[in-house]
Coordinates of C-alpha atoms in Angstrom, one line a residue:
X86 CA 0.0 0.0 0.0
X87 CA 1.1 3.3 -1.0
X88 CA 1.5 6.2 1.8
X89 CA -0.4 8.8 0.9
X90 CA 1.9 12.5 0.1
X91 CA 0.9 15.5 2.2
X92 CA -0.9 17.0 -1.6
X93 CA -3.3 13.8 -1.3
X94 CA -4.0 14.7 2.7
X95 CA -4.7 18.5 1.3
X96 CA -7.8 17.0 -0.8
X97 CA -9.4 15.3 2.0
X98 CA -10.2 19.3 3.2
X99 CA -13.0 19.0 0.6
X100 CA -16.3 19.2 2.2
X101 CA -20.1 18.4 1.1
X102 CA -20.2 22.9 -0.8
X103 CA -16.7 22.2 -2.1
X104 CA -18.3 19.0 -3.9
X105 CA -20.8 21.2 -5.0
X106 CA -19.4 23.9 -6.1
X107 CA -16.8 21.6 -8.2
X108 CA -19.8 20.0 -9.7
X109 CA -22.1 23.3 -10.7
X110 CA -18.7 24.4 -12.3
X111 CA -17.9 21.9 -14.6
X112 CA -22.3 21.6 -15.2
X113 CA -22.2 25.2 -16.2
X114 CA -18.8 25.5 -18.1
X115 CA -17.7 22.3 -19.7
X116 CA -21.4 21.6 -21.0
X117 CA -21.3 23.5 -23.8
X118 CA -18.3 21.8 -25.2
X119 CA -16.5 18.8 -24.3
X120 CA -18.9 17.4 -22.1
X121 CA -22.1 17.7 -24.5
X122 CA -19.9 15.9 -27.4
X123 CA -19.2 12.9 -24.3
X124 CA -22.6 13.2 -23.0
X125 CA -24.2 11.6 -26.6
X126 CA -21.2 9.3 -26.9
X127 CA -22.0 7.9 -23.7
X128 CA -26.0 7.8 -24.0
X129 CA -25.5 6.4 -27.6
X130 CA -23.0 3.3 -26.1
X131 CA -25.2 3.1 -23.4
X132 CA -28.0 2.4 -25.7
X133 CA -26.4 -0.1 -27.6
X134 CA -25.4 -1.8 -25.0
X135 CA -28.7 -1.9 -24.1
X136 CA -30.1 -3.2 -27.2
X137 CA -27.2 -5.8 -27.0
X138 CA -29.2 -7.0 -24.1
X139 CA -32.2 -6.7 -25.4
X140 CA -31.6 -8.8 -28.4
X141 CA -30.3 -11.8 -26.4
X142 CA -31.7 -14.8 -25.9
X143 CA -33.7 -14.9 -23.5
X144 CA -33.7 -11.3 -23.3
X145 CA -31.5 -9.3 -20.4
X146 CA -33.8 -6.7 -20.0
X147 CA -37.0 -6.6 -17.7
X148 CA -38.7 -3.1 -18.9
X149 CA -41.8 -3.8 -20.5
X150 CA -40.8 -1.6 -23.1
X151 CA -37.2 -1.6 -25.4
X152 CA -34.4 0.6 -24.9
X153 CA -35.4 4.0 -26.5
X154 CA -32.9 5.3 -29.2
X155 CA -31.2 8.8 -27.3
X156 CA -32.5 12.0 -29.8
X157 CA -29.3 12.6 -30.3
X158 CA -27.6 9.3 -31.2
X159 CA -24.2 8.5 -32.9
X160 CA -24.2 5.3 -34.8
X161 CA -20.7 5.0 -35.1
X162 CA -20.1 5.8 -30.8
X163 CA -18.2 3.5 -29.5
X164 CA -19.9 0.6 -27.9
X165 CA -17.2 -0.6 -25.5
X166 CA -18.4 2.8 -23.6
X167 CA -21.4 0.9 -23.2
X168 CA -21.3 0.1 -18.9
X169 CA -19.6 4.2 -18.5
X170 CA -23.0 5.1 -18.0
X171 CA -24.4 2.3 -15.8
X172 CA -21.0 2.4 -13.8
X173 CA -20.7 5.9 -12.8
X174 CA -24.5 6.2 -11.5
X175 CA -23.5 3.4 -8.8
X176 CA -20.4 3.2 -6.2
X177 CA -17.2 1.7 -7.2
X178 CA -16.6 -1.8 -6.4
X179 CA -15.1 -2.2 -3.2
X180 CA -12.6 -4.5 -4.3
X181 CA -11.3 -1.5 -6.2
X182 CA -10.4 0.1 -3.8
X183 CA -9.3 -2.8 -1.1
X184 CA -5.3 -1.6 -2.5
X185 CA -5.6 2.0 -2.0
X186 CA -5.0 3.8 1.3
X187 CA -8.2 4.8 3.1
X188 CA -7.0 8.6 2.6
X189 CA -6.8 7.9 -1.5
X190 CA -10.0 5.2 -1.6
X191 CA -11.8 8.4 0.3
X192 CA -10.6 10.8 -2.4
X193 CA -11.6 8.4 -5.2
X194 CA -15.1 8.2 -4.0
X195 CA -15.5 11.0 -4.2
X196 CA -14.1 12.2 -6.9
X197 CA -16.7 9.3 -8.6
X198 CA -19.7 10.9 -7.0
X199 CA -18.6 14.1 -8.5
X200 CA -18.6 12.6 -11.9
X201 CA -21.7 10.7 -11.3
X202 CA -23.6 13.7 -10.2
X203 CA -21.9 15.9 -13.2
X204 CA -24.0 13.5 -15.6
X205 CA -26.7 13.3 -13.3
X206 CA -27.6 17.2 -13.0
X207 CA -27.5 17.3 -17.1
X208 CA -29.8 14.4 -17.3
X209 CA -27.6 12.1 -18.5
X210 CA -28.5 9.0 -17.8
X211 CA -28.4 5.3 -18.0
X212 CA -31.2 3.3 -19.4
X213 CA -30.2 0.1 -18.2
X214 CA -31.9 -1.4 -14.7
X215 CA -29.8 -2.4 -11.8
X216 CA -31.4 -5.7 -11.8
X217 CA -30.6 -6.1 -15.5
X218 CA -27.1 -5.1 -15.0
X219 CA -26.7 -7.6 -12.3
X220 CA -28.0 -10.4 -14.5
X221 CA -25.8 -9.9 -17.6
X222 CA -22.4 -10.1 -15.0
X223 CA -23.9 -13.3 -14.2
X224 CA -24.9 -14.5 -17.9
X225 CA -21.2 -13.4 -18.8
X226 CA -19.5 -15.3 -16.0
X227 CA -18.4 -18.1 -18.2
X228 CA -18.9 -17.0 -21.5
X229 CA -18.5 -13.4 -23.1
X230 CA -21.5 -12.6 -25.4
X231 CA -19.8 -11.0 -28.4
X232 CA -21.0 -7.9 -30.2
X233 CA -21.0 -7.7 -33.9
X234 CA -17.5 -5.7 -33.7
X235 CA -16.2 -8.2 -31.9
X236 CA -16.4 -6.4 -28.1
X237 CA -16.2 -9.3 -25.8
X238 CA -18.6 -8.3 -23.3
X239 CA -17.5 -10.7 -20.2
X240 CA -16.2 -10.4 -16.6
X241 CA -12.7 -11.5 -17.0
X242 CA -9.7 -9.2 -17.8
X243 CA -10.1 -7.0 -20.2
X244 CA -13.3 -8.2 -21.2
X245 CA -15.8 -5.2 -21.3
X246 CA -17.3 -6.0 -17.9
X247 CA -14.1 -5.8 -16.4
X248 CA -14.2 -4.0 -13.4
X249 CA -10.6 -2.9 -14.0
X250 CA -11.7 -0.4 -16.7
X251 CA -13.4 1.9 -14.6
X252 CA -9.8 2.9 -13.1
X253 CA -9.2 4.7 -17.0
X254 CA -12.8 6.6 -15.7
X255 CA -11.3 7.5 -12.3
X256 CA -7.9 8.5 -14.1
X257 CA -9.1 10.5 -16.9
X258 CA -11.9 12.8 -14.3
X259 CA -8.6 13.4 -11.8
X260 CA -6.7 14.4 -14.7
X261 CA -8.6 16.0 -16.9
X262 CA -11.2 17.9 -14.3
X263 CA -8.3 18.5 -12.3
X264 CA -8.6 22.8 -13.7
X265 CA -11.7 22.8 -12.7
X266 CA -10.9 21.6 -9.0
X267 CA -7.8 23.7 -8.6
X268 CA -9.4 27.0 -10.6
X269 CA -12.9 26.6 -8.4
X270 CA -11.4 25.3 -4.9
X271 CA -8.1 27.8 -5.0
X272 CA -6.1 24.8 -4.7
X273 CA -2.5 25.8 -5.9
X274 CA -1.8 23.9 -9.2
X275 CA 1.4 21.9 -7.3
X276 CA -1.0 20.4 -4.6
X277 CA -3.0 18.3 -6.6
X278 CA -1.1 15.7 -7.8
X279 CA -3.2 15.3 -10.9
X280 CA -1.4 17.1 -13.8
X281 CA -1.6 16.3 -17.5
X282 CA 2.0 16.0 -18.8
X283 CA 2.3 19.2 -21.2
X284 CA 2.2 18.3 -25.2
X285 CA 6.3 18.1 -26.1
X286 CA 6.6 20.4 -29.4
X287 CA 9.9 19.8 -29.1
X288 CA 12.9 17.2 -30.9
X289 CA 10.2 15.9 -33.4
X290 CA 12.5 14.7 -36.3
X291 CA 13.0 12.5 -39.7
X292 CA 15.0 9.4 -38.2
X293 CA 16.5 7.7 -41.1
X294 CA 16.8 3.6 -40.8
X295 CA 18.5 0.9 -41.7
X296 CA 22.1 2.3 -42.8
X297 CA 23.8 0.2 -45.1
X298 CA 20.7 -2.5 -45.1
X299 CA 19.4 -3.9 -48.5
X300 CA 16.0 -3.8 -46.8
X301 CA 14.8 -3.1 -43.1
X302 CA 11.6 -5.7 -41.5
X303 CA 9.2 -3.3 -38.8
X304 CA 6.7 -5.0 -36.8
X305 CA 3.6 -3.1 -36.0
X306 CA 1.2 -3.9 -33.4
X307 CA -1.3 -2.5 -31.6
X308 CA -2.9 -2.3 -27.8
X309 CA -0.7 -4.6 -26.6
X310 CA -0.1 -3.0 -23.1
X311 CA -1.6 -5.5 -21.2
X312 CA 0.9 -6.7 -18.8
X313 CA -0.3 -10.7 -19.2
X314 CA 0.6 -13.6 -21.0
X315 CA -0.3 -13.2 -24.2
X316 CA 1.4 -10.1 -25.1
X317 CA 4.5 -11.9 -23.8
X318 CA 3.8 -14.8 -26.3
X319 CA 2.8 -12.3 -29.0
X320 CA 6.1 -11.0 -28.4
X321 CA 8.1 -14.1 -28.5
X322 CA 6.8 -14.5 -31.9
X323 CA 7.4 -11.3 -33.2
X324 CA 10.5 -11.3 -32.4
X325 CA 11.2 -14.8 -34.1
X326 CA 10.8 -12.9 -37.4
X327 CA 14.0 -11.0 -36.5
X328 CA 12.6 -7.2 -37.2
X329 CA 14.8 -4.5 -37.4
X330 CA 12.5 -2.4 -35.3
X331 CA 9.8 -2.2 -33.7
X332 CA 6.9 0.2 -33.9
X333 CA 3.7 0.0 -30.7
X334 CA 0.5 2.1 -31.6
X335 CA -0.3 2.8 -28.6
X336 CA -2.6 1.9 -25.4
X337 CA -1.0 0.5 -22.1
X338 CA -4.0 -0.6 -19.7
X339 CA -5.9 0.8 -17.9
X340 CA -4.2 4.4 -17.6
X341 CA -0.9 4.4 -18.9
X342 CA 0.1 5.2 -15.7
X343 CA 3.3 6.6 -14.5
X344 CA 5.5 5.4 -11.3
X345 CA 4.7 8.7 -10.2
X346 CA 0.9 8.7 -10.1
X347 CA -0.8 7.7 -6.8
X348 CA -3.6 5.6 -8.1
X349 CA -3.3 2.4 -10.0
X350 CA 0.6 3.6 -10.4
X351 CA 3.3 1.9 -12.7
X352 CA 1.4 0.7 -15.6
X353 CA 3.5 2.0 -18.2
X354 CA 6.6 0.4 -16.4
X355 CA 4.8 -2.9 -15.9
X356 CA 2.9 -3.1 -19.2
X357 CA 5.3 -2.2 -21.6
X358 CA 9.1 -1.8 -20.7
X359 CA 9.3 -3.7 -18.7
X360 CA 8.1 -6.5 -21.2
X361 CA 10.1 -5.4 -23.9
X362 CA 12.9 -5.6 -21.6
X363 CA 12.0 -9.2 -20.7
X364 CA 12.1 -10.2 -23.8
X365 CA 15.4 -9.1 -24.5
X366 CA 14.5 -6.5 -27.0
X367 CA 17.6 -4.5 -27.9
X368 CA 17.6 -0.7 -27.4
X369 CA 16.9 2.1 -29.9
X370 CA 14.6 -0.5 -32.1
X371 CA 11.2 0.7 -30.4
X372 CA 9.1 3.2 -31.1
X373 CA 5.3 3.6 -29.3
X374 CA 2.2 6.2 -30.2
X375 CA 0.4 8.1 -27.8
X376 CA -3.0 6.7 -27.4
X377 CA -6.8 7.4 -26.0
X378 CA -5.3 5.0 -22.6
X379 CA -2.7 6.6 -22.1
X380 CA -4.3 10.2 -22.1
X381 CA -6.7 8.9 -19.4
X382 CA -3.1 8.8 -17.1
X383 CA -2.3 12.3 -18.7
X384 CA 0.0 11.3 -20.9
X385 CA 2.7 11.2 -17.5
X386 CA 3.6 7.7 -18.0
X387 CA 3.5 7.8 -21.9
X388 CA 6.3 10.7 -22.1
X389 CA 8.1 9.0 -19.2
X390 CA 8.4 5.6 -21.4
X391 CA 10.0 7.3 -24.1
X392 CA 13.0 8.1 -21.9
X393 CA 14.1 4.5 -21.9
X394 CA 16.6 3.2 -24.4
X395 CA 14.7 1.5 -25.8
X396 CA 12.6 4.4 -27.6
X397 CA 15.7 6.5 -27.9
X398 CA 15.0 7.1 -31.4
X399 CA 12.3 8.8 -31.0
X400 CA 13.6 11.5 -28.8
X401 CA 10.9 12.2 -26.1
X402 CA 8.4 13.2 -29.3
X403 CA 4.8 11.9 -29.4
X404 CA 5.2 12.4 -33.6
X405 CA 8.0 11.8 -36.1
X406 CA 8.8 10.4 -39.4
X407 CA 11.0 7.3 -40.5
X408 CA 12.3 6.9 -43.2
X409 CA 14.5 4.1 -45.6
X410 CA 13.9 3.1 -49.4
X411 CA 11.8 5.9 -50.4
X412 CA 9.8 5.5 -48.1
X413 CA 9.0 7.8 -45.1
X414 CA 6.7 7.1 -42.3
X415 CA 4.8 9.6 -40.5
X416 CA 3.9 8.2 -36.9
X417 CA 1.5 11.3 -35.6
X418 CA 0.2 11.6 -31.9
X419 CA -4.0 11.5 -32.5
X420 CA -4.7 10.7 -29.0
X421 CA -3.6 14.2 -27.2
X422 CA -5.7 16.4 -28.4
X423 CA -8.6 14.0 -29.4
X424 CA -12.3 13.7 -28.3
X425 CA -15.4 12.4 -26.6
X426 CA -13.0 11.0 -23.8
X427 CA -10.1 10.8 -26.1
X428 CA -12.0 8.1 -28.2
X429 CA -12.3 10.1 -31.3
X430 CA -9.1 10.6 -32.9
X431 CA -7.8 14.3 -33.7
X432 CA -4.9 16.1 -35.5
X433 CA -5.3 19.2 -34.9
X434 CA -4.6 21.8 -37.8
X435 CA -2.4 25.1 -38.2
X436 CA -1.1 26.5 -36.0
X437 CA -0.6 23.5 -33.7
X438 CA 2.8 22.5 -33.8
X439 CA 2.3 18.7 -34.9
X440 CA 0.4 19.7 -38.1
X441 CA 3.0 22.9 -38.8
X442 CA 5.8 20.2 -38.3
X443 CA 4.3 17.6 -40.8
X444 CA 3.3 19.8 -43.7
X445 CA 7.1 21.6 -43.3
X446 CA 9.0 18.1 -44.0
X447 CA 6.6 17.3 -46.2
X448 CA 7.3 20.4 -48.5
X449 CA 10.5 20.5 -47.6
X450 CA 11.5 17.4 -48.9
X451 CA 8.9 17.3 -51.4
X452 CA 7.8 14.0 -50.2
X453 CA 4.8 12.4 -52.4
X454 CA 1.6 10.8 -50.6
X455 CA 2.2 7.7 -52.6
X456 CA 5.4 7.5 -50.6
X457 CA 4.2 7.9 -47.5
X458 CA 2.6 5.2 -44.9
X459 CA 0.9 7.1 -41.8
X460 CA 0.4 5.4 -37.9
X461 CA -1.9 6.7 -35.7
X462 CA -3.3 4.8 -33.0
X463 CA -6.9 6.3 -33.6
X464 CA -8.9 4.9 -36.8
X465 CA -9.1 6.2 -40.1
X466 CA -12.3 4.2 -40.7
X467 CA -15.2 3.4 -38.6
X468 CA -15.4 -0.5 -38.6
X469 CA -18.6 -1.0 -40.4
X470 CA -21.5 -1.8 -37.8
X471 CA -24.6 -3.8 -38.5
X472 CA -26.0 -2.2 -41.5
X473 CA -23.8 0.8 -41.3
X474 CA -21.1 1.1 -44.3
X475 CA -18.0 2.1 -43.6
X476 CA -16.8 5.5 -43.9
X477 CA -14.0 8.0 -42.9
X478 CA -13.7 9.3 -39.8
X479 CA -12.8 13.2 -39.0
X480 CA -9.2 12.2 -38.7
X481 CA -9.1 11.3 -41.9
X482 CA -9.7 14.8 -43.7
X483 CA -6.9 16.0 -40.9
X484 CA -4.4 13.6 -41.9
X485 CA -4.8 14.3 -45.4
X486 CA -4.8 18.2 -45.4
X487 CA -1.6 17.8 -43.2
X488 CA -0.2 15.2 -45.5
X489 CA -1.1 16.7 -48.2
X490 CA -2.7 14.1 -49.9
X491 CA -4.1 10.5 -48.8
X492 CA -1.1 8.1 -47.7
X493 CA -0.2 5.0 -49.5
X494 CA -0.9 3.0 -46.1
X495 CA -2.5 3.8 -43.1
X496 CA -2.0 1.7 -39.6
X497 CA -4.2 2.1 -36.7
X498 CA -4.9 0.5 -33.4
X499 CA -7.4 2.0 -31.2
X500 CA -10.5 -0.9 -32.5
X501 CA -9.7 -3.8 -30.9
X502 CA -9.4 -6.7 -34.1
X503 CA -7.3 -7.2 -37.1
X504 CA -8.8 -5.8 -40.2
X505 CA -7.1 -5.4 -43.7
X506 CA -9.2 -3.0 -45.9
X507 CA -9.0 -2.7 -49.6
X508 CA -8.5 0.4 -51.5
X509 CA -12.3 0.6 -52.0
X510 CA -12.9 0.9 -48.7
X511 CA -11.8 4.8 -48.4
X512 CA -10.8 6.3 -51.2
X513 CA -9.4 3.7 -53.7
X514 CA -5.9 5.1 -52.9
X515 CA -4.6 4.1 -49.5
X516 CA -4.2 0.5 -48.2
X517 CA -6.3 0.9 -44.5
X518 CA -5.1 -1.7 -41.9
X519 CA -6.5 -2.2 -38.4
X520 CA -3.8 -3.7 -35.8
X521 CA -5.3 -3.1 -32.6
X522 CA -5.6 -6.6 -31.6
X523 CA -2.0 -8.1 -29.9
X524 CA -3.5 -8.1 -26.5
X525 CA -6.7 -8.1 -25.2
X526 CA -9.6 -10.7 -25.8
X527 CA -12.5 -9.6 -28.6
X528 CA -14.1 -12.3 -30.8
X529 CA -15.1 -12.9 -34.3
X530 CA -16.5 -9.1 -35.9
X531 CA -19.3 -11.1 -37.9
X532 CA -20.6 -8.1 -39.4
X533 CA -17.4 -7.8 -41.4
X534 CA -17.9 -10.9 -43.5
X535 CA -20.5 -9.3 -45.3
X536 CA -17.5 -6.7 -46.4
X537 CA -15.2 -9.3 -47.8
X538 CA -13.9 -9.2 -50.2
X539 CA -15.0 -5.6 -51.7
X540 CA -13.8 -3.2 -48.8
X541 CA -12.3 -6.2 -46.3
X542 CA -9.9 -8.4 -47.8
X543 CA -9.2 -9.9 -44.6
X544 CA -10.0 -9.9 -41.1
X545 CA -9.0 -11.7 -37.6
X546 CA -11.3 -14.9 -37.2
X547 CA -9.4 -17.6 -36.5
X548 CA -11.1 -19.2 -33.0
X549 CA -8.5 -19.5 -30.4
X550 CA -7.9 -22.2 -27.7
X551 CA -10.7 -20.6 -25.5
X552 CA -14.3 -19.9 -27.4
X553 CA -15.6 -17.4 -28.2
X554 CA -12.4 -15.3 -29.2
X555 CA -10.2 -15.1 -31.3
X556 CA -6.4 -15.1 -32.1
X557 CA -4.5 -11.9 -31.4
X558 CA -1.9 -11.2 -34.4
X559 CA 0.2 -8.5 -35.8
X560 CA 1.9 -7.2 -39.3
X561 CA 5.6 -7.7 -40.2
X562 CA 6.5 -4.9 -42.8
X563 CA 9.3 -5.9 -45.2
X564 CA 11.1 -2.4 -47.0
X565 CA 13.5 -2.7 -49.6
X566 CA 16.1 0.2 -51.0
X567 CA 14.2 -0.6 -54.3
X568 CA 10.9 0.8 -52.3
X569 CA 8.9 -2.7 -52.8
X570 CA 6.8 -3.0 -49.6
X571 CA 5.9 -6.5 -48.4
X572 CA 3.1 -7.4 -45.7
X573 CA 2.6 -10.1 -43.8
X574 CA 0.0 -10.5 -41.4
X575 CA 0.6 -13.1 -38.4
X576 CA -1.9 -14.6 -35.5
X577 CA -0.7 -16.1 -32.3
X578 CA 0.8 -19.4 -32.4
X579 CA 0.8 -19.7 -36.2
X580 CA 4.7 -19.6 -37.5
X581 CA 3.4 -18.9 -41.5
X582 CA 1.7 -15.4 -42.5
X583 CA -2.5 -15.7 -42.6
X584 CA -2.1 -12.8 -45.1

């Protein structure tokens, strides 16, 4: 157990007005913005969830009447934001917060009451019954019911229901309320210990690779922060294949968190270096993306990582380019700036420094779009839901006006499943492929067979050893000096390429 700092002790001066007035501030100011964009992102994944329920067999839902589609509903929301809702109208688990000192497990309480009342007071709300709740933990104990995106909504780690998410919540609302608090309670900025990590405009550079090599192999994977045995394995197997480098897209569960932080602290030690280092990756090969989890820890343990050897390459910089055979890879930071609790992916536009940096070296160097492959960890294409075709996301049109032009490739994590697209599938130009899926459990995404092979030429199905999911995988990028670019796409276990 962590001893609480004397900045902690300082919050436990808050009393039942302090509470309120925190709460009538952020009702009043953030509403308008930020937190009416959340607000439908979170009643729309609340509603599908809902309807996930609903449409079960027998049905999880005792109303006598279905879940009612919000007025204002997104489509393409999110789903695994589903129990946000449900979960912050209700007390945390006390299990939770069993590892916490009782100073820190009375902050975080509340701190969630805040929140839940923040929602609450703008009539946000969940549609979905106590009762009903209670039932689908129980229907999920043994096996996850899959949505048709693959979300694996189960009980076990990193399965939807995972009572582990909610610390990403309780991260992101110290963090990123944390003005509000300081501004409304005159707490001086250095006493609560809840400070995003400022964005670095600094040492972004072109990194050149390979000298002297005929041809350079990168493996790219994404969300593979886990801290459990199959990233290990994943891992293993990767590095089998002998890459030259390495290249992570981001998201370290559930935060990101630094060694510094005072809630679920260490994350990004635990989750990725110190994996890497296990592994006996060698140092200056890595590179990693800042990512939607790793915001929710304000980006402290993220810019911390990149400090290690092993990302030395990269310079402390959340964006940079490779390059090597003509090639030159822009790897952009969507995640700090992005939206609707850093789900939606953003690259901001002039004057920020990212997008003044990108279209520079691009002009500079009069680099062509068909010579350029972008990483982001946030999605270029929503996934294709249920009747909903697939179609390009803001970030796309903010990529492309800071690339000036559409890239050859595009990789992105963020959606939890292996997905190659075709040409078709955006705008008959780039090659869109989805590697978020080296860690954490998800199933088969049956609404994308009905995509192959016009806009999906392939996607992750393969059953794995436990049903219902499926096999977590990455890519293995093969550059030459002669510019040929070879994929191969691999799932756990399986020695030969499944694409």
């Amino acid at each position: 157990m962590r001893t609480p700092n004397a900045a902690v002790a300082q919050l436990l001066k808050l009393s039942p007005q302090d509470l309120d007035n925190i709460k009538r501030s952020i009702q009043s100011e953030a509403a308008p913005g930020w937190f009416a964009e959340l607000s439908i992102e979170l009643q729309s994944a609340d509603y599908m969830l809902a309807m996930l329920m609903y449409d079960q067999t027998p049905k999880i839902w005792s109303p006598v009447t279905p879940p009612v589609q919000p007025a204002k509903y997104d489509p393409q929301a999110p789903i695994e934001l589903g129990p946000v809702l449900f979960s912050i109208e209700h007390p945390l688990p006390a299990n939770l917060l069993n590892h916490l000192s009782p100073i820190l497990a009375s902050i975080v309480k509340k701190l969630w009451w805040v929140l839940g009342e923040v929602f609450s007071l703008n009539g946000v709300k969940t549609q979905i019954q106590p009762t009903d709740f209670s039932q689908l933990l129980l229907d999920v104990e043994n096996t996850a019911i899959i949505a048709d995106d693959g979300t694996a909504y189960g009980i076990h780690p990193y399965e939807q229901l995972d009572e582990g998410w909610l610390w990403s919540v309780v991260n992101w609302a110290a963090y990123w309320l944390s003005d509000y608090i300081t501004d409304k309670l005159h707490y001086p900025p250095h006493l609560w210990p809840w400070k995003p990590a400022p964005f670095n405009t600094q040492n972004a550079s072109v990194i050149p690779l390979g000298a002297g090599k005929s041809q350079i192999k990168i493996a790219v994977f994404g969300d593979w922060g886990s801290g459990q045995a199959v990233p290990a394995q994943l891992l293993t197997q990767i590095m089998s294949n002998k890459p030259d480098y390495l290249i992570h897209l981001g998201d370290v569960y559930y935060a990101g968190t630094s060694d510094l932080d005072v809630l679920d602290y260490g994350e990004e030690t635990r989750n990725l270096l110190d994996v890497l280092h296990a592994a006996g990756v060698p140092d200056h090969t890595c590179f990693t993306l800042n990512s939607n989890h790793e915001m929710y820890g304000g980006a402290r343990g993220y810019y911390a990582a990149l400090a290690d050897p092993l990302f030395s390459l990269q310079k402390g910089s959340s964006y940079f380019a490779l390059q090597f055979g003509g090639w030159t890879i822009f790897a952009l930071d969507s995640a700090y700036y992005a939206t609707k609790m850093f789900m939606n992916g953003v690259i901001p536009g002039a004057p920020n420094a990212q997008f003044q940096w990108v279209h520079t070296t691009v002009q500079q160097q009069n680099i062509s779009p068909d010579k350029i492959m972008l990483m982001t960890h946030h999605n270029g294409l929503t996934e294709g839901w249920t009747g909903k075709p697939i179609a390009q996301t803001g970030l796309w049109q903010q990529a492309s006006a800071a690339l000036n032009g559409n890239p050859a490739y595009w990789y992105w994590g963020h959606v939890h499943n292996g997905i190659v697209y075709t040409p078709q599938a955006a705008t008959g130009i780039t090659r869109p492929r989805c590697l978020g899926h080296a860690a954490l459990p998800f199933g088969n995404a049956w609404n994308l067979q009905a995509l192959v092979p016009q806009q999906v030429e392939y996607y992750s199905h393969t059953p794995g050893p436990v049903a219902p999911f499926v096999l977590n995988g990455f890519a293995i990028l093969t550059i030459s000096q002669n510019a040929t670019v070879q994929e191969a796409f691999y799932e756990l276990g399986n020695p030969n390429a499944v694409h």
